[in-house]
CSV table of C-alpha atoms and ligand atoms in Angstrom, one decimal:
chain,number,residue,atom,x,y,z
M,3,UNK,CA,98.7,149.6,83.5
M,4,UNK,CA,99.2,147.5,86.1
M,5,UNK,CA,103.0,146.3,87.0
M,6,UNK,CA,103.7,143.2,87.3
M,7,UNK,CA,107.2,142.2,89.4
M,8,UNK,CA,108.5,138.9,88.7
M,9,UNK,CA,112.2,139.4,89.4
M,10,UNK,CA,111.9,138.2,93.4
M,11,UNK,CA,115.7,136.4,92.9
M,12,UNK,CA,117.3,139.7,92.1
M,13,UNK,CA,115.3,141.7,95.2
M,14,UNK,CA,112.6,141.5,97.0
M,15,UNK,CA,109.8,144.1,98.0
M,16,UNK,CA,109.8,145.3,101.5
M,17,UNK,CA,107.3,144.3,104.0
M,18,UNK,CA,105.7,147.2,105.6
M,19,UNK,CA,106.0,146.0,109.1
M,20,UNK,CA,110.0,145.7,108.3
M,21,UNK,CA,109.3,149.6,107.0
M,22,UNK,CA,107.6,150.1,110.3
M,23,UNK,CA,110.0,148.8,112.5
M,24,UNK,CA,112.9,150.5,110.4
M,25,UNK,CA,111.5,153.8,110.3
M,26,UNK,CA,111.0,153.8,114.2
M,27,UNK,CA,114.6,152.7,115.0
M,28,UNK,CA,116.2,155.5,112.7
M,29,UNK,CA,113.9,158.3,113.9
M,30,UNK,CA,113.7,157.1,117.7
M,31,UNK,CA,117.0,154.9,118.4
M,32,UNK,CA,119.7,156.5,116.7
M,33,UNK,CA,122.4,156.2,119.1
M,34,UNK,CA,126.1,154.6,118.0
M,35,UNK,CA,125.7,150.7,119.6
M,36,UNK,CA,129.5,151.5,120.5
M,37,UNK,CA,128.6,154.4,123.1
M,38,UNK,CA,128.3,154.0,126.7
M,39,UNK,CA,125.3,156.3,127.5
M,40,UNK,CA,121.3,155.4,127.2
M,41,UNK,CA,121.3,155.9,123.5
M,42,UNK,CA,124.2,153.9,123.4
M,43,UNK,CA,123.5,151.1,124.8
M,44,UNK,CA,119.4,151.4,123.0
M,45,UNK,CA,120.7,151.2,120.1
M,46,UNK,CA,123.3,147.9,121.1
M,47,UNK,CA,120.2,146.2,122.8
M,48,UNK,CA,118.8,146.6,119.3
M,49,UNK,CA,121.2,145.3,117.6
M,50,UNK,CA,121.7,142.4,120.1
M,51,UNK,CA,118.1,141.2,120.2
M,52,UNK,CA,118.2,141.5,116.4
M,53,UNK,CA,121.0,138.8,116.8
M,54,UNK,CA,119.4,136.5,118.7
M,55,UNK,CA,116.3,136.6,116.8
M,56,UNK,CA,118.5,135.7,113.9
M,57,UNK,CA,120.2,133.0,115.2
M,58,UNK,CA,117.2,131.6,116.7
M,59,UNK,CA,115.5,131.3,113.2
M,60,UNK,CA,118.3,129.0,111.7
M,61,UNK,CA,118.8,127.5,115.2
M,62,UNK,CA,122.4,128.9,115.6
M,63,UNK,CA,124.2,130.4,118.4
M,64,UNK,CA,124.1,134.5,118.2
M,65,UNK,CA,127.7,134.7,118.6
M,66,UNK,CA,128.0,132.6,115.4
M,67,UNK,CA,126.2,135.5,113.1
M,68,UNK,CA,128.4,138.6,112.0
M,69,UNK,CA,126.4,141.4,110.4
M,70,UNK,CA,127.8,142.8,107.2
M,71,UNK,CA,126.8,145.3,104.5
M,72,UNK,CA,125.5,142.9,101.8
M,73,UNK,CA,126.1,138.4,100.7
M,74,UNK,CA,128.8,139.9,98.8
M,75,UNK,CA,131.2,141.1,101.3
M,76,UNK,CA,130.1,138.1,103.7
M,77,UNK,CA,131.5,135.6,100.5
M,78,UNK,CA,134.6,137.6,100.4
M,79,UNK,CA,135.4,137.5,103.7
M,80,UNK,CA,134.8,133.9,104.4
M,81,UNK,CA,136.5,132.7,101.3
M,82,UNK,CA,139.6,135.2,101.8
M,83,UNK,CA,140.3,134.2,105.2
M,84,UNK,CA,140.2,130.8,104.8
M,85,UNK,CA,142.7,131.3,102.1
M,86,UNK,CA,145.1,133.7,104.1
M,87,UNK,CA,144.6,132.5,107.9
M,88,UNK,CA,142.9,128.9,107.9
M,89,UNK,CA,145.4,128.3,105.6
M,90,UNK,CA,143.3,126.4,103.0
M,91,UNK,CA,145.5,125.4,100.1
M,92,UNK,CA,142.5,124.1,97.6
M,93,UNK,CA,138.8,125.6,96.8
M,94,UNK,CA,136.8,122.9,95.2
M,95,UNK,CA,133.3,125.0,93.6
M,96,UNK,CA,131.3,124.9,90.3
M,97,UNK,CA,131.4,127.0,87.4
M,98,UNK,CA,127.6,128.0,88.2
M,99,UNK,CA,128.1,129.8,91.4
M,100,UNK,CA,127.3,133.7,91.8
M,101,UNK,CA,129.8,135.9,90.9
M,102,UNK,CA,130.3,136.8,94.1
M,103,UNK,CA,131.6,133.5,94.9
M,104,UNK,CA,133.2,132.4,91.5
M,105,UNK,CA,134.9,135.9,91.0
M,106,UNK,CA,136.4,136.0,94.4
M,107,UNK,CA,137.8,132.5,93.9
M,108,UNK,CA,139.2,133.3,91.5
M,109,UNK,CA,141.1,136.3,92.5
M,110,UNK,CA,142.5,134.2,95.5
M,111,UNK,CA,143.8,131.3,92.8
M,112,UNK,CA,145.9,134.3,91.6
M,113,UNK,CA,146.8,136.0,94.6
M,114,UNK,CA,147.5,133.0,96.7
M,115,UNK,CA,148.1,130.1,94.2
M,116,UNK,CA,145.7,127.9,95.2
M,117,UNK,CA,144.5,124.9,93.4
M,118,UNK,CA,140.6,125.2,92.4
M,119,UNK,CA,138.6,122.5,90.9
M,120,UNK,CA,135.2,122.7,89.7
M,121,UNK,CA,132.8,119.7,90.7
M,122,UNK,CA,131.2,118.1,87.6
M,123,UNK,CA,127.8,119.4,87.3
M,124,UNK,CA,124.5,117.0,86.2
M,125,UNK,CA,122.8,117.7,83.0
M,126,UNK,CA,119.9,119.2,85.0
M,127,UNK,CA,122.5,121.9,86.9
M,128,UNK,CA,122.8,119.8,89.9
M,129,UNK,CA,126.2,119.0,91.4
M,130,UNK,CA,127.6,115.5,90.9
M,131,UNK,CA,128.0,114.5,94.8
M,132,UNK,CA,130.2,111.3,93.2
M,133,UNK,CA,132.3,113.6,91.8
M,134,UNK,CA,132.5,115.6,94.4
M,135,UNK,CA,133.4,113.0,96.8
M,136,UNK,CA,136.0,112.0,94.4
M,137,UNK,CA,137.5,115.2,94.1
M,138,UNK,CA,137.7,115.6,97.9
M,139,UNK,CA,139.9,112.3,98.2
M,140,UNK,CA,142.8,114.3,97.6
M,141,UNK,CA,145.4,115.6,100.3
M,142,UNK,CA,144.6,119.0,101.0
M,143,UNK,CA,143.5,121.3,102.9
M,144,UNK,CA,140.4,122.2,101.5
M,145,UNK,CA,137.1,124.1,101.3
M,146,UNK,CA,134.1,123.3,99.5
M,147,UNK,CA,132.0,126.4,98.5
M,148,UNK,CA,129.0,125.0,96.6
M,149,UNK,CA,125.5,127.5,96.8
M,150,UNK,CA,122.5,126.0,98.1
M,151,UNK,CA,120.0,127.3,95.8
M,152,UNK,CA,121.1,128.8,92.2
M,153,UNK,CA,119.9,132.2,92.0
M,154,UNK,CA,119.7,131.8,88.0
M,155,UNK,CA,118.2,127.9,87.3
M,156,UNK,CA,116.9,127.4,91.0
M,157,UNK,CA,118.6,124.3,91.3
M,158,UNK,CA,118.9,122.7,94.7
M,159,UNK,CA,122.3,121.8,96.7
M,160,UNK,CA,121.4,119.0,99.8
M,161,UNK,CA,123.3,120.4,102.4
M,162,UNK,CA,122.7,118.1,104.9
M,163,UNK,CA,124.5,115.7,102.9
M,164,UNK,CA,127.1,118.0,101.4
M,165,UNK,CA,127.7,118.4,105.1
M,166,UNK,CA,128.2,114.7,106.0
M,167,UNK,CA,130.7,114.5,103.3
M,168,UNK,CA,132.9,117.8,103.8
M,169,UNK,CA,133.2,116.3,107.4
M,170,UNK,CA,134.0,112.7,106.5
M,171,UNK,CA,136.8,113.9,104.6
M,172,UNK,CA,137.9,117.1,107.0
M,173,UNK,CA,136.9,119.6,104.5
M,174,UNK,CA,135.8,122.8,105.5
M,175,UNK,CA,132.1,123.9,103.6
M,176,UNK,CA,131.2,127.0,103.1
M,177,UNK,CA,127.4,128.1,101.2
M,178,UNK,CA,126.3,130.8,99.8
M,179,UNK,CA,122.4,130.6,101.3
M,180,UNK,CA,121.4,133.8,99.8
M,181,UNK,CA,118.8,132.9,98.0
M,182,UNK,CA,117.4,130.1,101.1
M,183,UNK,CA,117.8,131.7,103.9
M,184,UNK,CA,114.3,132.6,104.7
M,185,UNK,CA,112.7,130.5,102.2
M,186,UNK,CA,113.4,127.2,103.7
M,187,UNK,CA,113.8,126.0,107.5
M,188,UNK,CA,118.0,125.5,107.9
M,189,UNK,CA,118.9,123.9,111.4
M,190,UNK,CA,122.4,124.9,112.1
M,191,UNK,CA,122.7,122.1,115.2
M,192,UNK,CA,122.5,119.8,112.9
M,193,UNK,CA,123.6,121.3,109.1
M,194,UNK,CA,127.7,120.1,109.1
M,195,UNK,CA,127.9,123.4,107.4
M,196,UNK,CA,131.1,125.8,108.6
M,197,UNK,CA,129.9,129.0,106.9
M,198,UNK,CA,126.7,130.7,105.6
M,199,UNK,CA,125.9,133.5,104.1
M,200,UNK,CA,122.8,135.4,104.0
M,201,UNK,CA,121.5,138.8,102.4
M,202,UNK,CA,118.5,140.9,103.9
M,203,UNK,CA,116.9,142.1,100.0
M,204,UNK,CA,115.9,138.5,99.2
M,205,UNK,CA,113.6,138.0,102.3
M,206,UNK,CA,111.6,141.5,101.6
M,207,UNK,CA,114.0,142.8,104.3
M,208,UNK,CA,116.5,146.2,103.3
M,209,UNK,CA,119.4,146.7,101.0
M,210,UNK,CA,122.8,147.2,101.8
M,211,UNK,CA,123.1,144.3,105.0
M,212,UNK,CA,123.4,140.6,105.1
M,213,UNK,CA,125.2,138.3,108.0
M,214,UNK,CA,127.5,135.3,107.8
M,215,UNK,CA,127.3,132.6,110.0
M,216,UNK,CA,129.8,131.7,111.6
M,217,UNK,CA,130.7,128.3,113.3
M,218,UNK,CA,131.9,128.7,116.4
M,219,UNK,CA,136.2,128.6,117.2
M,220,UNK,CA,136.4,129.2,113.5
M,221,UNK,CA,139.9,131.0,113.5
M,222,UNK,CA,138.3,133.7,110.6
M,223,UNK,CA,140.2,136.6,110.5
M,224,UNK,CA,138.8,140.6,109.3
M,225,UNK,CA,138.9,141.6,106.0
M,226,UNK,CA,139.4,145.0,107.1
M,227,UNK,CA,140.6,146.9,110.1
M,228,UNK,CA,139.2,149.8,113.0
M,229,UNK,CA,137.1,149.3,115.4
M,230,UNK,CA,136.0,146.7,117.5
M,231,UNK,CA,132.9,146.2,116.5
M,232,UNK,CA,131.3,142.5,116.1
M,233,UNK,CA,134.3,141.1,118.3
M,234,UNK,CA,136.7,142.9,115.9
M,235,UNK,CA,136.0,140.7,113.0
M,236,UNK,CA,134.0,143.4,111.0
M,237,UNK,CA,134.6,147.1,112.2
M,238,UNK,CA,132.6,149.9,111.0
M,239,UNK,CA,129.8,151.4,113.2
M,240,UNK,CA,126.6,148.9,112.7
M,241,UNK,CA,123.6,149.7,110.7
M,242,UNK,CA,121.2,149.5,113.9
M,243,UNK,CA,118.5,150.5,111.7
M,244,UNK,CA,119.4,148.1,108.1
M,245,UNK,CA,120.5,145.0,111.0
M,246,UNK,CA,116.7,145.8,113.1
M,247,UNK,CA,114.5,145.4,109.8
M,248,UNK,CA,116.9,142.0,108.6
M,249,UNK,CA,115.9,140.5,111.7
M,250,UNK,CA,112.0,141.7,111.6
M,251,UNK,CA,111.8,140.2,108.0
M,252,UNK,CA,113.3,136.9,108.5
M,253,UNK,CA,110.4,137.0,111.7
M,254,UNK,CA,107.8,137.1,109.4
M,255,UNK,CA,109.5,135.0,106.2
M,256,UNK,CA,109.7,132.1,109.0
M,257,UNK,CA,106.3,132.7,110.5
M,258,UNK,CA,104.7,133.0,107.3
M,259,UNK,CA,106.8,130.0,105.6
M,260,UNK,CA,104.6,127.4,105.3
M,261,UNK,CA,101.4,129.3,103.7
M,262,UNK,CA,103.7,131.6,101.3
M,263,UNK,CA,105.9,128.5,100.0
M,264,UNK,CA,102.1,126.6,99.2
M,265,UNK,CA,101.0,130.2,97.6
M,266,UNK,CA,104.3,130.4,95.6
M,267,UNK,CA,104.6,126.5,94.8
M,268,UNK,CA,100.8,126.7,93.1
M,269,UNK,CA,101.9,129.7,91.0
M,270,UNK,CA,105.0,128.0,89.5
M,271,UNK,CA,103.3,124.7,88.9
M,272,UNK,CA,100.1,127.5,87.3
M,273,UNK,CA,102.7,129.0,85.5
M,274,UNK,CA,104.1,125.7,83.8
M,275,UNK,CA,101.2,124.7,83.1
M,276,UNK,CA,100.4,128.1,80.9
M,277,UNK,CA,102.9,127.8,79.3
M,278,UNK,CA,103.2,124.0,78.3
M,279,UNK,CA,99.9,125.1,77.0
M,280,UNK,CA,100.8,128.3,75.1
M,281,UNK,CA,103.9,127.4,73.7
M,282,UNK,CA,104.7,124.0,73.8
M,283,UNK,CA,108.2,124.1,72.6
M,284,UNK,CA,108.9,125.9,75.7
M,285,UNK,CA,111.5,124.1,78.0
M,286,UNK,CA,112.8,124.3,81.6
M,287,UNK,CA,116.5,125.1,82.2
M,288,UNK,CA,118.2,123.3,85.4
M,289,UNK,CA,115.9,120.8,87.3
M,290,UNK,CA,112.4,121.2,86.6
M,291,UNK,CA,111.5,120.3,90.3
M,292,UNK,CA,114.0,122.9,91.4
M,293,UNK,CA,113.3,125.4,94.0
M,294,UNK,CA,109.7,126.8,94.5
M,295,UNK,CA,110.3,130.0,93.8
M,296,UNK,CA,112.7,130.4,90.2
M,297,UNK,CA,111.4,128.8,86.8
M,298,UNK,CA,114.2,129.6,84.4
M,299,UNK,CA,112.5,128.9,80.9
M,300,UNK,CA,113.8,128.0,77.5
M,301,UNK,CA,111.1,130.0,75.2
M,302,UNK,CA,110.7,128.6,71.7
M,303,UNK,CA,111.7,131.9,69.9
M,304,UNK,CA,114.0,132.4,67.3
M,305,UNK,CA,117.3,134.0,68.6
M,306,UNK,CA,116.9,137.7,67.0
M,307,UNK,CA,113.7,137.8,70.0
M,308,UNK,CA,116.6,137.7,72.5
M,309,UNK,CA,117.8,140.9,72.9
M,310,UNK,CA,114.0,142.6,72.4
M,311,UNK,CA,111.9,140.0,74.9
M,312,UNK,CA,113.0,142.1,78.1
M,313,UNK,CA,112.5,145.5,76.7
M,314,UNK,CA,109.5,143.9,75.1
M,315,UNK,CA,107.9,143.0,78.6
M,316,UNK,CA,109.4,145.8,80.4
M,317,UNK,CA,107.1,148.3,77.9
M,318,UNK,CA,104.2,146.3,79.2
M,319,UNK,CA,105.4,147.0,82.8
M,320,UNK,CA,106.4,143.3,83.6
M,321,UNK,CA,109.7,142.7,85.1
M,322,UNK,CA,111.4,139.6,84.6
M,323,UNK,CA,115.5,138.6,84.1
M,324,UNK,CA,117.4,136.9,81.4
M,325,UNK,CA,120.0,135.8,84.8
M,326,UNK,CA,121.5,137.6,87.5
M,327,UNK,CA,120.1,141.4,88.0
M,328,UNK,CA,124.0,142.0,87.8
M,329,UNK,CA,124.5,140.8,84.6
M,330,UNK,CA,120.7,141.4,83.0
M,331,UNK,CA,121.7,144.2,80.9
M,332,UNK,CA,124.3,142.5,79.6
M,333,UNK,CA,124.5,141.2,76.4
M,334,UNK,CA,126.6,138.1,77.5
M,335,UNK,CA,125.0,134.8,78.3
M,336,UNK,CA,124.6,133.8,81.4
M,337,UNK,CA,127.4,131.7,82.9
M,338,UNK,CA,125.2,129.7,84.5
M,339,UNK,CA,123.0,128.7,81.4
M,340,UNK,CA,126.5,128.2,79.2
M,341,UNK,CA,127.2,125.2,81.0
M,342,UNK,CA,124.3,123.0,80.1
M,343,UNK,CA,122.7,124.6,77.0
M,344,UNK,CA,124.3,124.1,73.7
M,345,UNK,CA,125.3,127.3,71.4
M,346,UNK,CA,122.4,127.0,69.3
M,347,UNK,CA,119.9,127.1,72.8
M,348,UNK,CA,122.2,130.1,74.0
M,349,UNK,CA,121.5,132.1,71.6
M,350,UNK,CA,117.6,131.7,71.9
M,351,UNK,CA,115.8,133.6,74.8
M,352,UNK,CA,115.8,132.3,78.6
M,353,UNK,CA,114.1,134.1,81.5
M,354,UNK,CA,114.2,134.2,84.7
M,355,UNK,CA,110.8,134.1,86.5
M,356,UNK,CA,111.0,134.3,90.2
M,357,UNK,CA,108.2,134.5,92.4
M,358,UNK,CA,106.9,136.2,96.2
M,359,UNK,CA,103.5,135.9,98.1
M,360,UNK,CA,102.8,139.0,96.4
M,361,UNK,CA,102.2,137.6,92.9
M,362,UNK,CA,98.9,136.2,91.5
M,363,UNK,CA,97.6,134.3,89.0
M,364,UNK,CA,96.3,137.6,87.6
M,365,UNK,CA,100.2,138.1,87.4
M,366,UNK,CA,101.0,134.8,85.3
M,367,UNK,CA,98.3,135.9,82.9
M,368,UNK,CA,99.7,139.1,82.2
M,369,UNK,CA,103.3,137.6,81.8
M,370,UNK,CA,101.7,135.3,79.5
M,371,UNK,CA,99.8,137.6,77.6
M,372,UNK,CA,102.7,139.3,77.0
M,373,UNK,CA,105.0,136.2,76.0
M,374,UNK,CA,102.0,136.0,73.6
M,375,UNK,CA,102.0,139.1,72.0
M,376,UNK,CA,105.7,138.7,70.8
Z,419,PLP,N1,124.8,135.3,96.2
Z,419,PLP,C1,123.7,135.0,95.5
Z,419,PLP,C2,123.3,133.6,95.3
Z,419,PLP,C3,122.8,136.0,95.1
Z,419,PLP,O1,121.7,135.7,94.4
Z,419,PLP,C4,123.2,137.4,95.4
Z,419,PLP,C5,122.4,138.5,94.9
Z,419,PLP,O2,122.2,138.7,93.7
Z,419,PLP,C6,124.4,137.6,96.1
Z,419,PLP,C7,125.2,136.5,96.5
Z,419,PLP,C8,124.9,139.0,96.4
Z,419,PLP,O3,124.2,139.4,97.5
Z,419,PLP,P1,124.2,141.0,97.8
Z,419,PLP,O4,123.3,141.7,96.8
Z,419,PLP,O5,123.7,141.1,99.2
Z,419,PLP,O6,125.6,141.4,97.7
């Protein structure tokens, strides 16, 4: 049987040449980045040249890009320090962030007692920039954390604008580029953007490391304490190997952009176009020009399919996602999705489709096949 993997927003598979180049820095370079001797200082020109090839792909400064051990902790960090040392006194978000932004928000509102507001979102999932401008004509010091692309509906932030108007209005802005970074060109000279966020499993790059960007004279504070590793803002000794195969994979995602966006965009509009043809009750949650990568789908089943449809596809070796891989084997619906479907639609079954360079038509087929079968 062949497998089919169609759950690119959750992970990503590796590229071997990331393998390659991992495999040789944990079996050859294995020194401790902090030590003064040859392997020492192997290992930190590793990691430093990792830097500076990161930087240069989102055309950033490589003292502006921290390594940490996943998007997660880079969101906590950035959004916890802003509360506790930049002394930001109001978050304003939306209620279809990731978890790791929302949750953490949300644990600072009680901690700290902040105010939070949540932007109005579009009926397609898109924020409402009017309502965001709105909101930002208050007095306060504030942060905007708003994701560029939604990991569930694949729904797409501007952030060169969200940038102009966090700086009109002295806002700080903060985005989670998780599922971006990689996938589209992001020029930090001239992005207005204060923080980023990035995570190495979404570019077919490791597990278990990410980087925030930093702007420059930011005044962010640790989240935790030891040594004085990346200029004392996050200690712990550095994953030479995890932070060397990040920076090889966002290489190759940048120099392969352009032909594996076409390759992907085809298969989405190939895979609308099944199904609009198999079942044409089907409809597409958030924006249906949304990013090139996710299709979220509204499938005209009745709701008792729901909780069968992944196992269902999963027995025929096809992997797919009702939302977040955090929340797929839950039997809650998705908080995205709950703010723009109605009860009756939320109910019904949605999936997440979301695409690499690896897929094929062949792969479409088989999904479809499937959906068929049902
Ligand atoms: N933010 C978004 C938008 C994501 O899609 C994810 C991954 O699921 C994360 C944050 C968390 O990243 P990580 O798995 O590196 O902690």
């Amino acid at each position: 049987m062949k497998k089919v993997y169609l759950d690119n927003a959750s992970t990503t598979a590796i590229r071997p040449e990331v393998i390659r180049e991992m495999t040789k820095v944990m079996a050859d370079d294995y020194g401790n980045p902090s030590s003064t001797h040859s392997f020492g200082r192997n290992a930190k020109s590793i990691l430093e040249l990792s830097r500076k090839s990161i930087a240069k792909a989102i055309n950033a400064s490589a003292q502006e890009i921290i390594f940490t051990s996943c998007g997660t902790e880079a969101n906590n960090w950035i959004l916890r320090s802003a509360v506790s040392d930049l002394k930001v006194k109001r978050i304003i978000t939306s209620k279809i962030e990731h978890h790791a932004v929302l949750f953490t928000i949300q644990a600072l509102q009680k901690e700290f007692d902040i105010q939070v507001d949540y932007v109005n979102l579009k009926p397609n999932g898109e924020i409402d920039l009017t309502n965001l401008v709105e909101l930002l004509s208050q007095e306060h010091k504030t942060l905007v954390s708003l994701m560029q692309v939604n990991n569930e509906i694949g729904t797409v932030l501007d952030l060169a604008r969200v940038g102009q108007i966090c700086q009109q209005y002295k806002a700080l802005f903060h985005s989670d580029t998780v599922q971006s970074i990689g996938k589209t060109v992001l020029d930090l000279q001239v992005l207005a953007v204060d923080f980023l966020v990035s995570s190495a499993h979404k570019f077919h790059g490791p597990k278990g490391v990410g980087f925030a960007f930093v702007r420059k004279n930011s005044g962010l504070q640790p989240l935790f304490y030891g040594g004085e590793q990346e200029k004392g803002l996050r200690a712990g000794t550095e994953a030479v190997h995890q932070i060397a195969g990040m920076a090889k994979a966002l290489e190759l995602a940048y120099a392969n952009l352009e032909i594996e966006r076409k390759h992907i965009s085809d298969l989405r509009s190939y895979l609308i176009e099944r199904l609009e043809v198999e079942f044409p009750g089907f409809s597409i949650n958030g924006n249906p020009d949304g990013f090139y990568n996710i299709v979220n789908v509204l499938l005209p089943f009745s709701a008792e399919k729901t909780a069968m449809i992944l196992f269902h596809l999963d027995m025929k070796g096809i992997a797919v996602s009702r939302g977040s891989a955090c929340q797929s084997g839950s039997i809650k619906p998705s908080h995205v999705l709950a703010e723009m479907l109605s009860v009756e639609d939320l109910k019904k079954p949605s999936l997440r489709i979301s695409m690499s360079h690896y897929n094929s038509k062949e792969d479409v087929d088989l999904l479809i096949e499937a959906l068929k079968s049902i």
